[in-house]
Amino acid sequence: MVESTESLRPADAAQVRTLLEDAFAGRFAEADWQHCLGGTHVILRSPNGLPIAHAAVVLRVITVNGTDYRTGYVEGVGTSPDHQGDGHGTAVMTEANRIIRSHFELGALATGEHHFYERLGWERWAGKTYVADGNQLRRTPDEDDGIMVLRFGRSGTIDLRSSIACTARIGDDW
């Protein structure tokens, strides 16, 4: 099921949030939930209707070497602990990839689970990372190994060793 945040019923949103809190074993904060909102949710449900896997794609502008890209940024990828390892995360990310390729110029996400995304076409960013905070660029060296991108179309020839920047936000910038 693919739904926008606006069309997601409050009860469904609460179930998705509970799923993510369980999937992240209590390490899913309010700011993490806020980052999932305002875009498109890919939700895989069990036969009884409860969400078992989720991925959100939200619009962010990512700047690479001074060029802005309309980016489908992936947030809140998680699978219920009872259903992990069954391919449900791959299923929601496959749909998220389709959405990104259809509506954006670049895909981006932050993760420590590189292998999972690499097998779905994502690549590790090898350049330096920054956050645009007003007119200032702030270096984020702790993120250098955690950013991945999905290149295609206009972004297909981006040099992965370039500098990359996102806009500051509440919680984790990346």
C-alpha positions as CSV (number, residue, x, y, z in Angstrom):
1,M,0.0,0.0,0.0
2,V,1.3,3.4,-0.9
3,E,-0.2,6.5,0.9
4,S,0.7,10.1,1.4
5,T,1.0,11.3,4.9
6,E,-2.2,13.4,4.4
7,S,-4.3,10.4,3.4
8,L,-2.9,8.2,6.2
9,R,-5.6,7.7,8.9
10,P,-4.6,8.5,12.4
11,A,-5.0,4.9,13.5
12,D,-2.8,3.7,10.7
13,A,-0.2,6.3,11.5
14,A,-0.2,5.2,15.1
15,Q,0.2,1.5,14.0
16,V,3.1,2.4,11.7
17,R,4.8,4.4,14.5
18,T,4.5,1.4,16.9
19,L,5.9,-0.8,14.2
20,L,9.0,1.5,13.8
21,E,9.5,1.8,17.6
22,D,9.5,-2.1,17.8
23,A,11.7,-2.5,14.7
24,F,14.3,0.0,16.1
25,A,14.1,-1.6,19.6
26,G,13.2,1.7,21.3
27,R,15.7,3.8,19.4
28,F,13.1,5.6,17.4
29,A,12.6,9.2,18.7
30,E,9.9,11.8,18.0
31,A,12.2,13.6,15.6
32,D,12.7,10.3,13.7
33,W,8.9,10.0,13.3
34,Q,8.6,13.7,12.2
35,H,11.2,13.0,9.5
36,C,8.9,10.3,8.1
37,L,6.0,12.7,7.6
38,G,5.0,14.9,4.6
39,G,5.8,12.5,1.9
40,T,4.8,9.0,0.7
41,H,4.6,5.9,2.9
42,V,5.1,2.4,1.6
43,I,3.3,0.1,4.0
44,L,3.2,-3.7,3.8
45,R,0.5,-5.3,5.9
46,S,-0.2,-8.7,7.3
47,P,-3.4,-10.6,6.3
48,N,-5.0,-9.2,9.5
49,G,-4.2,-5.6,8.3
50,L,-1.5,-4.7,10.7
51,P,1.6,-3.0,9.2
52,I,4.7,-5.3,9.1
53,A,7.1,-3.2,7.1
54,H,7.4,0.5,6.2
55,A,9.5,3.0,4.3
56,A,8.8,6.7,3.8
57,V,10.0,8.8,0.9
58,V,10.1,12.6,1.6
59,L,11.3,15.5,-0.5
60,R,14.6,17.1,0.5
61,V,17.0,19.2,-1.6
62,I,20.4,17.7,-1.6
63,T,23.3,19.7,-2.9
64,V,26.3,18.0,-4.6
65,N,29.2,20.3,-5.5
66,G,27.0,23.3,-5.6
67,T,24.2,21.7,-7.7
68,D,20.8,21.1,-6.1
69,Y,18.9,17.9,-6.7
70,R,15.2,17.3,-5.9
71,T,15.8,14.2,-3.8
72,G,13.6,11.4,-2.6
73,Y,15.0,10.9,0.9
74,V,14.2,7.6,2.6
75,E,13.2,7.5,6.2
76,G,11.7,5.0,8.7
77,V,12.6,1.8,7.0
78,G,11.7,-1.0,9.3
79,T,10.1,-4.4,9.6
80,S,8.3,-5.9,12.6
81,P,10.8,-8.1,14.6
82,D,8.4,-11.1,14.1
83,H,8.7,-10.7,10.3
84,Q,12.4,-9.7,9.8
85,G,14.3,-11.8,7.3
86,D,11.2,-12.6,5.2
87,G,11.9,-10.1,2.4
88,H,9.4,-7.5,3.6
89,G,12.0,-4.7,3.9
90,T,13.2,-5.5,0.4
91,A,9.6,-5.3,-0.8
92,V,9.0,-1.8,0.7
93,M,12.4,-0.5,-0.5
94,T,11.8,-1.8,-4.0
95,E,8.6,0.2,-4.1
96,A,10.4,3.2,-2.6
97,N,13.0,3.0,-5.3
98,R,10.3,3.0,-7.9
99,I,8.7,6.1,-6.3
100,I,12.1,7.9,-6.2
101,R,12.9,7.1,-9.8
102,S,9.4,8.3,-10.9
103,H,9.2,11.6,-9.0
104,F,12.7,12.8,-8.1
105,E,16.2,13.4,-9.5
106,L,18.2,11.5,-6.8
107,G,17.7,9.2,-3.9
108,A,19.4,9.5,-0.5
109,L,19.4,8.0,2.9
110,A,21.5,7.6,6.0
111,T,22.2,4.2,7.4
112,G,24.6,1.8,9.0
113,E,23.1,-1.1,7.1
114,H,25.0,-0.7,3.8
115,H,24.7,-4.2,2.5
116,F,20.9,-4.2,2.6
117,Y,20.7,-1.1,0.4
118,E,23.7,-1.9,-1.9
119,R,21.9,-5.0,-3.2
120,L,19.0,-2.7,-4.1
121,G,21.2,-0.4,-6.2
122,W,22.2,2.1,-3.6
123,E,25.8,3.3,-3.4
124,R,27.9,4.5,-0.5
125,W,28.8,8.2,-0.6
126,A,32.6,8.5,-0.6
127,G,32.9,12.3,-0.3
128,K,32.7,14.7,2.6
129,T,29.2,15.5,4.1
130,Y,27.9,18.9,5.2
131,V,24.7,20.5,6.6
132,A,23.5,23.8,5.3
133,D,22.4,25.8,8.3
134,G,21.2,29.2,7.0
135,N,24.1,30.6,5.0
136,Q,26.6,28.4,6.8
137,L,27.9,25.0,5.7
138,R,28.7,22.8,8.7
139,R,31.0,19.8,8.3
140,T,29.4,16.5,9.5
141,P,32.4,14.0,9.5
142,D,30.4,11.5,11.6
143,E,28.1,11.0,8.7
144,D,30.8,10.5,6.1
145,D,30.4,6.7,6.1
146,G,26.6,6.6,6.5
147,I,25.2,8.3,3.5
148,M,24.0,6.3,0.5
149,V,22.5,7.5,-2.8
150,L,20.5,6.1,-5.7
151,R,21.8,7.7,-8.9
152,F,19.8,7.8,-12.1
153,G,18.9,10.2,-14.9
154,R,20.3,13.7,-14.2
155,S,22.1,12.4,-11.1
156,G,23.5,9.3,-12.9
157,T,27.0,10.8,-13.4
158,I,27.5,12.4,-10.0
159,D,31.0,11.7,-8.6
160,L,30.5,9.9,-5.3
161,R,33.7,11.5,-4.0
162,S,32.2,15.0,-4.3
163,S,31.0,17.0,-1.3
164,I,27.3,16.6,-0.4
165,A,25.0,18.7,1.8
166,C,21.5,18.6,3.2
167,T,19.5,21.3,4.9
168,A,19.5,21.4,8.7
169,R,16.5,20.0,10.5
170,I,15.4,19.1,14.0
171,G,16.9,15.8,15.2
172,D,19.5,14.1,13.0
173,D,20.3,16.4,10.0
174,W,21.0,13.4,7.8
